[in-house]
Every structure is written in structure tokens, then in C-alpha cells.
Coordinates of N, CA and C in Angstrom, one line a residue:
X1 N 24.2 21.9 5.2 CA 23.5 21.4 3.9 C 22.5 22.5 3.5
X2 N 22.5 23.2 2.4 CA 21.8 24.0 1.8 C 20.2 23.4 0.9
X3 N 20.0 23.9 0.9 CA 18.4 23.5 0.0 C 18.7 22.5 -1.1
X4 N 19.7 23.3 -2.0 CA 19.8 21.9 -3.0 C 20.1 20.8 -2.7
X5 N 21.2 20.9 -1.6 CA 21.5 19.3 -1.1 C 20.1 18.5 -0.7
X6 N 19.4 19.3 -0.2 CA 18.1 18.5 0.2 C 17.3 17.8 -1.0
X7 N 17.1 18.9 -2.0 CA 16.9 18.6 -3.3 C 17.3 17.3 -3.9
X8 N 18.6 17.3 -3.9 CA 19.6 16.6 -4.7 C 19.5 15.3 -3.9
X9 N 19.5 15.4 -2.1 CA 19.0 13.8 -1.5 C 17.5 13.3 -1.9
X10 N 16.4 13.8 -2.3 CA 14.9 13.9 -2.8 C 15.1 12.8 -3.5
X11 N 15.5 13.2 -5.0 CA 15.5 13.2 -5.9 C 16.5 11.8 -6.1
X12 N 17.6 12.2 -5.8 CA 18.5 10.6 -5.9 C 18.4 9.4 -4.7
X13 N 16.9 9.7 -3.6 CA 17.0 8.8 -3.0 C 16.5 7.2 -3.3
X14 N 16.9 6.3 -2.5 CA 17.0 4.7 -3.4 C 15.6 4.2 -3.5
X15 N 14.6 5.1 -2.9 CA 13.2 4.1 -3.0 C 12.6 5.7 -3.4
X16 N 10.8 5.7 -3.7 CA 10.1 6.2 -4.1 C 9.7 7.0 -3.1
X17 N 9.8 8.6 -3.2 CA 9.3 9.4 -2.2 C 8.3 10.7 -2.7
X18 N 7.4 10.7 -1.8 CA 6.3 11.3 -2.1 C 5.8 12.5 -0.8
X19 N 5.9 13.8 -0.9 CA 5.2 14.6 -0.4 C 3.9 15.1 -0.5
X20 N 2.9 14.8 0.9 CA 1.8 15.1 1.0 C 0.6 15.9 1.5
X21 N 0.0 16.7 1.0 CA -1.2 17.2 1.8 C -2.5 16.8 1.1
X22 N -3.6 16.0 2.0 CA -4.8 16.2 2.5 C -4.4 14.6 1.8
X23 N -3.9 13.6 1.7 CA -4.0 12.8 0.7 C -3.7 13.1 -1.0
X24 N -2.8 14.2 -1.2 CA -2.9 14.6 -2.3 C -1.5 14.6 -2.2
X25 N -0.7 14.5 -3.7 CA 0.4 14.5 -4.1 C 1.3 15.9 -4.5
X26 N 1.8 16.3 -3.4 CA 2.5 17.9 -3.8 C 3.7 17.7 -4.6
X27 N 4.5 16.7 -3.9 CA 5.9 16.7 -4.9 C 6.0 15.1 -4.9
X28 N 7.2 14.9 -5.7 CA 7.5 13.3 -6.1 C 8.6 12.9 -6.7
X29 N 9.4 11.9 -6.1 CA 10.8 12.0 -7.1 C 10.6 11.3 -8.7
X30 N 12.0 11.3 -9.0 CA 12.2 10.4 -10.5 C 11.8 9.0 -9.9
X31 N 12.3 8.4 -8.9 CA 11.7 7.0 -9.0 C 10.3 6.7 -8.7
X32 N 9.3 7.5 -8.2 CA 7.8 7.1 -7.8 C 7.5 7.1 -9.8
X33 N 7.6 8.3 -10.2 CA 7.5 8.4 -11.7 C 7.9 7.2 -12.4
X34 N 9.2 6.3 -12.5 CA 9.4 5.1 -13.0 C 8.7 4.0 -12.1
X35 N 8.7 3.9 -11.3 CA 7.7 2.7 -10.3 C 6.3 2.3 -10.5
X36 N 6.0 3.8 -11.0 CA 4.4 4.2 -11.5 C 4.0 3.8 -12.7
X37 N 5.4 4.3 -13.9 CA 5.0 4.5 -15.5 C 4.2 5.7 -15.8
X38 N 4.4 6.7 -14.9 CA 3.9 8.1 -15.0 C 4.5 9.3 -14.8
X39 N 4.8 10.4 -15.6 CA 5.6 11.5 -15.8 C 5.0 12.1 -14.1
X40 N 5.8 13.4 -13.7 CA 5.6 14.1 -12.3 C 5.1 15.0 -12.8
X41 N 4.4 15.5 -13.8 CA 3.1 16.5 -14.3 C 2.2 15.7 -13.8
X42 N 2.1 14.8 -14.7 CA 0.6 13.7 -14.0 C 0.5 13.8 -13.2
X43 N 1.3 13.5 -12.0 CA 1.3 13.0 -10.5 C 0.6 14.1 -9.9
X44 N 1.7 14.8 -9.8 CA 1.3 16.4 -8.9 C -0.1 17.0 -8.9
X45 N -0.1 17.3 -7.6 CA -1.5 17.8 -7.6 C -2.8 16.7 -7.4
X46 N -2.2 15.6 -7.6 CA -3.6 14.4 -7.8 C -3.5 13.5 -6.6
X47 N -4.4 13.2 -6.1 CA -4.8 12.0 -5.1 C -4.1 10.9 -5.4
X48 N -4.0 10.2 -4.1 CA -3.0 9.1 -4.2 C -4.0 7.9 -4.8
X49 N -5.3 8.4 -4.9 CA -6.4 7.6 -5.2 C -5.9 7.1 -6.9
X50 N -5.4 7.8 -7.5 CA -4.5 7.4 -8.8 C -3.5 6.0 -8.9
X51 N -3.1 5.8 -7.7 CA -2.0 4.9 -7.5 C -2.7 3.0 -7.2
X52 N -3.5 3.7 -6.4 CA -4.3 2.2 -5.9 C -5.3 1.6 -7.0
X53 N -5.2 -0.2 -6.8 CA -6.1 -0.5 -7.7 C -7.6 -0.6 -8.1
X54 N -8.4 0.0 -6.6 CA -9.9 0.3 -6.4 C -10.2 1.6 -5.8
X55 N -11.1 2.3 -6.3 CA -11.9 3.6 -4.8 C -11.9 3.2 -3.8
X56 N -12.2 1.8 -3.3 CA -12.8 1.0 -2.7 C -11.6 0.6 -1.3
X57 N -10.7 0.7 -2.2 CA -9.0 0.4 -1.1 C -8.9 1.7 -0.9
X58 N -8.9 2.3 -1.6 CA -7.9 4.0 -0.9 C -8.8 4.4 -0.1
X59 N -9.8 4.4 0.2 CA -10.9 4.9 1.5 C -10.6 4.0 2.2
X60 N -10.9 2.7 2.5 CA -10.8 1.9 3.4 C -9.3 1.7 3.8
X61 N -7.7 1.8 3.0 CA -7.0 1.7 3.7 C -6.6 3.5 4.6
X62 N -7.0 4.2 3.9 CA -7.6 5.4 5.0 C -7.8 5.8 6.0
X63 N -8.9 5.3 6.3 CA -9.9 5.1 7.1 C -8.7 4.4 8.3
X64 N -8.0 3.2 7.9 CA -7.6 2.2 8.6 C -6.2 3.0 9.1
X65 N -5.1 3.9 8.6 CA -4.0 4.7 8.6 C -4.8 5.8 9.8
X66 N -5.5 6.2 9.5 CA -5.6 7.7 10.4 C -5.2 7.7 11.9
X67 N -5.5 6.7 12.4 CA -5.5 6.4 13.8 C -4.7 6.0 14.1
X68 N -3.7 5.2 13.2 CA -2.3 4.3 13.9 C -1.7 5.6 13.4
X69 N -1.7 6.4 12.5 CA -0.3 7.9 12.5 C -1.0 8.7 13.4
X70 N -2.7 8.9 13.9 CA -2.6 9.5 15.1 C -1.9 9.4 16.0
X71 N -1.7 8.1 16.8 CA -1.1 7.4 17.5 C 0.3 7.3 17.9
X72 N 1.0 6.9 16.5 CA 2.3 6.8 16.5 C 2.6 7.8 15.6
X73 N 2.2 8.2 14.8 CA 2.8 9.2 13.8 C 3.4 8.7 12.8
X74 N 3.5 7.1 12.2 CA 4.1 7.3 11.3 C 3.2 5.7 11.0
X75 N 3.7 5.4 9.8 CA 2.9 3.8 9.4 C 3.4 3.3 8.2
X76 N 3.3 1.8 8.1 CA 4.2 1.1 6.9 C 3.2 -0.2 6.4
X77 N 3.1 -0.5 5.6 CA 2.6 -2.5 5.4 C 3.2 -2.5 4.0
X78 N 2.8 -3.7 3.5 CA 3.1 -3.9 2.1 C 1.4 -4.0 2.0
X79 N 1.2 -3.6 0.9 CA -0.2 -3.9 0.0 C 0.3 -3.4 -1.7
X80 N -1.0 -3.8 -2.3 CA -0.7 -4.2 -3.7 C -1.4 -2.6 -4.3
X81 N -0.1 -2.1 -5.2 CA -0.7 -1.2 -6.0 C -1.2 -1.0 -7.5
X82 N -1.3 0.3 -8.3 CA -1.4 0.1 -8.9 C -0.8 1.4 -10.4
X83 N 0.0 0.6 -11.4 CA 1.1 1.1 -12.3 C -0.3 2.1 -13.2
X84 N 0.5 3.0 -13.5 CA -0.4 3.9 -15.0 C -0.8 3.3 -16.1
X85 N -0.6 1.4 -16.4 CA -0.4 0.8 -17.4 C -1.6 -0.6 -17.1
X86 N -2.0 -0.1 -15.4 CA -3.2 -0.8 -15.1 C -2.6 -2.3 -14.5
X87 N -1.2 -2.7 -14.3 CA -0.6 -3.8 -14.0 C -0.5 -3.1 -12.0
X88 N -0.6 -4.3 -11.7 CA -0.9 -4.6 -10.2 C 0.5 -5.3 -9.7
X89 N 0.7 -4.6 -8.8 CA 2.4 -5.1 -8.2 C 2.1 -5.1 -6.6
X90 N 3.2 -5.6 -5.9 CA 3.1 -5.5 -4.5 C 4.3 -4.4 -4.4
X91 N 3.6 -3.3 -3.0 CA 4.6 -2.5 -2.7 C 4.5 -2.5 -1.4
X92 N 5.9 -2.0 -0.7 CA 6.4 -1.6 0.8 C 6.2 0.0 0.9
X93 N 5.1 0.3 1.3 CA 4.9 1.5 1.5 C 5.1 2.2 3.1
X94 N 5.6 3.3 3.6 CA 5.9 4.0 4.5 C 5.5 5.1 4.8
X95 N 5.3 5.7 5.8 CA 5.3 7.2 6.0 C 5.0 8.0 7.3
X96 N 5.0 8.6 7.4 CA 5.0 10.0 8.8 C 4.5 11.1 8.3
X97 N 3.5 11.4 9.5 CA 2.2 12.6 9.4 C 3.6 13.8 10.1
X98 N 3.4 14.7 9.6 CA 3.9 15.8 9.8 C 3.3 16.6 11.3
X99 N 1.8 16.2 11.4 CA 1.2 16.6 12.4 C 0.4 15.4 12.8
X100 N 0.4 15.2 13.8 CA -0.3 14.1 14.4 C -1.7 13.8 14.7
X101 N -2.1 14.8 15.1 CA -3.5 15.6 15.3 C -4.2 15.5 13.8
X102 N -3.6 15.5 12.9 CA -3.7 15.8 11.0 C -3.6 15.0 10.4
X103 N -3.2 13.5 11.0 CA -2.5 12.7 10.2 C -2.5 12.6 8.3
X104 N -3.8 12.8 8.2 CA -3.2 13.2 6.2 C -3.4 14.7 6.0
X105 N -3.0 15.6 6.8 CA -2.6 17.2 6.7 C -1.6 17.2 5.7
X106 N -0.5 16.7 6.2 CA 0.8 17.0 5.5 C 1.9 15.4 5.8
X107 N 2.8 14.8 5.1 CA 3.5 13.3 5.3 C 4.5 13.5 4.2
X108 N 5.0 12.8 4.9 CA 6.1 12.2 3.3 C 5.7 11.0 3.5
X109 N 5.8 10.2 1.9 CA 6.0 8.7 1.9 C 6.7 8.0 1.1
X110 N 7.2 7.2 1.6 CA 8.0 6.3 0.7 C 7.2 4.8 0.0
X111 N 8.1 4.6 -0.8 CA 7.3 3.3 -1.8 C 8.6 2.2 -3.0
X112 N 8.5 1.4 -2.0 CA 9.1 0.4 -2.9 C 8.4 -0.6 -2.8
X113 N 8.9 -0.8 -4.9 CA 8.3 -1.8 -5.9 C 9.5 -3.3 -5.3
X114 N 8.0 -4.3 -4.5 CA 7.9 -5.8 -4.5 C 8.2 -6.7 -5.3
X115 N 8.0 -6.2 -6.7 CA 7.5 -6.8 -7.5 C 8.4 -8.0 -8.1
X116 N 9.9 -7.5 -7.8 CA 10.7 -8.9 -8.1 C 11.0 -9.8 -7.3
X117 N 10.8 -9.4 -5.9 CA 10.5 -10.8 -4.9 C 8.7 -11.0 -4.5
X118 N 8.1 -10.5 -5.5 CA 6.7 -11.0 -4.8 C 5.6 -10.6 -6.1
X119 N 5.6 -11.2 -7.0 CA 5.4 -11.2 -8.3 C 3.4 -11.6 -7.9
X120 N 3.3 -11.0 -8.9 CA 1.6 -10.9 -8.9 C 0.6 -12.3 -10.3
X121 N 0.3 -13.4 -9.4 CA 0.5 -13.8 -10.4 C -0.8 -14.4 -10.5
X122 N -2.0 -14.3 -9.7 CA -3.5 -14.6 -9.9 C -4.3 -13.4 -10.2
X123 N -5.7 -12.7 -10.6 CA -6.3 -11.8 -10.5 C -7.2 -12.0 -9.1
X124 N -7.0 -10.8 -8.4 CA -7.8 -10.7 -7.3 C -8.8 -9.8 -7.1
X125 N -9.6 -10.0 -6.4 CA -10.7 -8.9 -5.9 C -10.0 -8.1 -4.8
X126 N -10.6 -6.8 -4.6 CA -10.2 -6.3 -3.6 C -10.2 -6.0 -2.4
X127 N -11.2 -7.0 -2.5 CA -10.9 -7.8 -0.5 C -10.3 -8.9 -0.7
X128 N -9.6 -9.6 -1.4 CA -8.7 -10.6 -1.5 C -7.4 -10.1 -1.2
X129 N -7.2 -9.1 -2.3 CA -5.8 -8.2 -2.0 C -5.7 -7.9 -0.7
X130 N -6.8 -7.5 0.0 CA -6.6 -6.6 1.4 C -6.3 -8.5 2.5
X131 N -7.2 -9.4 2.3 CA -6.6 -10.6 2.9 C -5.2 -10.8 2.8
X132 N -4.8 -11.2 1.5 CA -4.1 -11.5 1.1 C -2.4 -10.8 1.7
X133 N -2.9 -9.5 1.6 CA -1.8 -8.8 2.6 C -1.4 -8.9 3.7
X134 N -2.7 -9.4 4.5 CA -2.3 -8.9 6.0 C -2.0 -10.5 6.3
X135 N -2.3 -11.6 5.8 CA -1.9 -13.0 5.5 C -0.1 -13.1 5.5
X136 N 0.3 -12.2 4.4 CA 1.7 -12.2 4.2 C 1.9 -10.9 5.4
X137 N 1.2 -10.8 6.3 CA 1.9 -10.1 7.4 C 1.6 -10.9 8.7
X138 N 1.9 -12.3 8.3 CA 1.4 -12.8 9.6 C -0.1 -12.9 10.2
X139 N -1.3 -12.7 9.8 CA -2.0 -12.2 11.1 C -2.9 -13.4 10.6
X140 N -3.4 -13.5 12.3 CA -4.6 -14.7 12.1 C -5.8 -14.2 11.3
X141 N -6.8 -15.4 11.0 CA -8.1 -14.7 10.6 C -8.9 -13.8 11.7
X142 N -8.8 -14.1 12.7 CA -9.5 -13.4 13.4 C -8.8 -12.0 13.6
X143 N -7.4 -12.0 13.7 CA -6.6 -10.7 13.6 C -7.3 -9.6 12.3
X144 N -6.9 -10.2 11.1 CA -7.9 -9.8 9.7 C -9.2 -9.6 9.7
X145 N -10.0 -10.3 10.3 CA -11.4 -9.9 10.6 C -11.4 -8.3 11.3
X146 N -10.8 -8.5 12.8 CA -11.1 -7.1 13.5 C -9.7 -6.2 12.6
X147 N -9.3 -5.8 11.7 CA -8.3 -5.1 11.2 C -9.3 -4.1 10.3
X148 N -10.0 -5.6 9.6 CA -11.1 -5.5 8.0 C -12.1 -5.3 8.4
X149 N -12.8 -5.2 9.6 CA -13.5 -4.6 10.4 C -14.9 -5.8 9.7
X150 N -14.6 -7.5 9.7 CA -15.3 -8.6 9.0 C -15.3 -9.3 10.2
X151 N -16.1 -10.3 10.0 CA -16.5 -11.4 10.6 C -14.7 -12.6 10.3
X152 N -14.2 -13.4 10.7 CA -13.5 -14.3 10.9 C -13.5 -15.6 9.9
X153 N -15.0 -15.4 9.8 CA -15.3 -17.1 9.0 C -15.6 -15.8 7.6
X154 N -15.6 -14.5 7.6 CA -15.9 -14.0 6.1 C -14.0 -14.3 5.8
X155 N -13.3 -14.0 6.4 CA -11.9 -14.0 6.1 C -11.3 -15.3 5.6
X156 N -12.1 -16.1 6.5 CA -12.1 -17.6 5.7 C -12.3 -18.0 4.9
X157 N -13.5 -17.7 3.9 CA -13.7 -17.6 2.8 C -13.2 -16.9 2.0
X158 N -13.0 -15.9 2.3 CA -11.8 -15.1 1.2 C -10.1 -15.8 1.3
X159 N -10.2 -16.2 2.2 CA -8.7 -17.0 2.5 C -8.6 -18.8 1.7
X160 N -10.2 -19.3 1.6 CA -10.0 -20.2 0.8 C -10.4 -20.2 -0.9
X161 N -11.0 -18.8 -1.2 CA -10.6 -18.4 -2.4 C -9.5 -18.2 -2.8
X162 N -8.4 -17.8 -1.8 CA -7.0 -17.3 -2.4 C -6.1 -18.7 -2.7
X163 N -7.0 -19.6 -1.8 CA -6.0 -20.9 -2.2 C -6.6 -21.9 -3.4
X164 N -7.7 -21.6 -3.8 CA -8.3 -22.1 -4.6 C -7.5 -21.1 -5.9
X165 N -7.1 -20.0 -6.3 CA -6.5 -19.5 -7.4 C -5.1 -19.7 -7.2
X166 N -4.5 -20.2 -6.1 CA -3.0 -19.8 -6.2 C -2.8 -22.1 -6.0
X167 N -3.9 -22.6 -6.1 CA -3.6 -24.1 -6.1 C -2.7 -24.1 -5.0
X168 N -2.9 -23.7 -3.7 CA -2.5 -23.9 -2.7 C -3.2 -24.9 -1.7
X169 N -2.5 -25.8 -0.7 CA -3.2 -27.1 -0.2 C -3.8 -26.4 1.4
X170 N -2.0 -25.9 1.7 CA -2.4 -25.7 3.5 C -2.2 -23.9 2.9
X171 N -2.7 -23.4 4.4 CA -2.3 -21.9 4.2 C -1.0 -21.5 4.6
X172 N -0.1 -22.3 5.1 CA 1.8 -22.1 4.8 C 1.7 -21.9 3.3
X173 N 0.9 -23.1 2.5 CA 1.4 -22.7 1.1 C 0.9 -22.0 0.6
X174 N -0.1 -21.3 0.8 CA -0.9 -20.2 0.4 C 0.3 -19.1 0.5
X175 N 0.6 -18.9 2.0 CA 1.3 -17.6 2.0 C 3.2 -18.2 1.0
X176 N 3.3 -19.2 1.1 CA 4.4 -19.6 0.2 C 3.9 -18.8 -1.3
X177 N 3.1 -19.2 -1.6 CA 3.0 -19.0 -3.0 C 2.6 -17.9 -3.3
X178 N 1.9 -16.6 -2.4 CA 1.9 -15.5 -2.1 C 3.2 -14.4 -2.2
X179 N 3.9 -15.2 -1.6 CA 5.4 -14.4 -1.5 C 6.3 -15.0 -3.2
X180 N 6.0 -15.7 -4.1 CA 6.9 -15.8 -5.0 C 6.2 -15.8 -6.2
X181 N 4.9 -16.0 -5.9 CA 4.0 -15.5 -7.0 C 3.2 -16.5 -7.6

């Protein structure tokens, strides 16, 4: 397989791929560009801090990555991003540190758009979002507390805010109504 084959797999692969150094965007296919609503001039060259919907998340989910791709070298969750058009979607995001020691040196990552099995349908803050995620990944409050680096009963209260906007009774239906919107 020659270079362009590599190219040519990049480029026509089925989800959104992204090459990285320092947290910065070196290359990007045609789909991150439609997923986004943003041309690959824009992209290139810019922080992934472009993509997310606070300063506030891209340092803290940061912060929270470095050590699990230390560790294992590579890392995935769903969390909620954010389109060039300022709309908020859920994505399955992936990726692998090129160097382990480096973890945001150099990565590729992948990114598929949630958005038609998990539709965005309250406004959230963004420690709601960050609940709200690790919720739809299963984890207790206390799990979310030491993740979110919070108290347990703070997660509770962010977890009965989420059911108070999504008119949810128990937290099954919270994360029910999480997952369809």
C-alpha cells in the first residue's frame, strides 16, 4: 500500500478522523469538516478547544485524558460537543497517543456524530454535560464525584438538576431520557 492508499483510506474513512500535536489540529478528513459545519482551512492548525462547548471542558477533560493514555495509551467516552453553528450534539470520541510518555505530543482521533440516537434536547451547563455523560456511562455518583474530582452529594445536585429539565421521576429515567433526548 503506497501513500495514497493511506491518503485515500484518511479521507474516505466512515467516522471523523483527526491528527494531532500538542492538542492542536494538524490534519482532518471530509467528515470531521461536515460533522463540524466547518471547512479544513479553519480547522488546521487550531486547538481542539474550537470543537468543545466551554474553555472550561477542554482543560478539564484534559487534564482528566493525560493519565488514562499515559497509562494505556489510548482513550474513548461519549461527551457533548460543539458544531461551528454553536449547536451542541453528543459524540463518541476516540484516540491513541503516538507516545505515551506525551500523551497530547502527537494522536489520531476519531469522532462520531451521536446525534441521531441521542439528540440534545435540554440546555445544560457544563458541569451538567460532564454529569450527564459519565451518567450515560453507567457510573455511580460517587464514581462521578472522584472522576470530577467533586464531592458525591455535589453530583447529586447536579444529577437532580438534570431531572428537573429533562421531567425525569427516577434516575433510570433520567438516563432514559438522556439517551433519546
Amino acid at each position: 500500500m503506497d501513500i495514497a492508499d493511506y491518503r485515500l483510506a484518511f479521507e474516505m474513512a466512515p467516522v471523523g478522523l483527526v491528527i494531532s500535536r500538542n492538542r492542536t489540529m494538524v490534519d482532518c478528513n471530509h467528515h470531521v469538516c461536515e460533522m463540524f459545519g466547518i471547512s479544513r482551512e479553519l480547522l488546521i492548525g487550531e486547538s481542539f478547544r474550537l470543537l468543545y462547548p466551554s474553555a472550561d471542558e477542554y482543560e478539564r477533560l484534559g487534564r482528566r485524558m493525560e493519565p488514562i493514555l499515559n497509562a494505556r495509551g489510548h482513550y474513548a467516552d461519549n461527551r457533548l460537543m460543539k458544531r461551528a453553528n454553536g449547536e451542541i450534539f453528543w459524540c463518541h470520541v476516540s484516540g491513541r497517543a503516538l507516545n505515551r510518555e506525551r500523551p497530547h505530543a502527537s494522536g489520531i482521533w476519531a469522532f462520531e456524530d451521536l446525534s441521531a440516537e441521542r439528540p440534545v434536547r435540554a440546555e445544560l451547563t457544563a458541569r451538567e454535560r460532564e454529569v450527564a455523560a459519565r451518567l450515560l456511562d453507567g457510573m455511580t455518583s460517587k464514581e462521578i464525584g472522584r472522576a470530577l474530582e467533586i464531592s458525591h452529594r455535589t453530583v447529586e445536585i447536579y444529577r437532580a438538576r438534570l431531572m428537573r429539565k429533562y421531567g425525569a421521576s427516577t434516575a433510570a429515567d433520567l438516563v432514559q431520557k438522556l439517551l433519546v433526548g
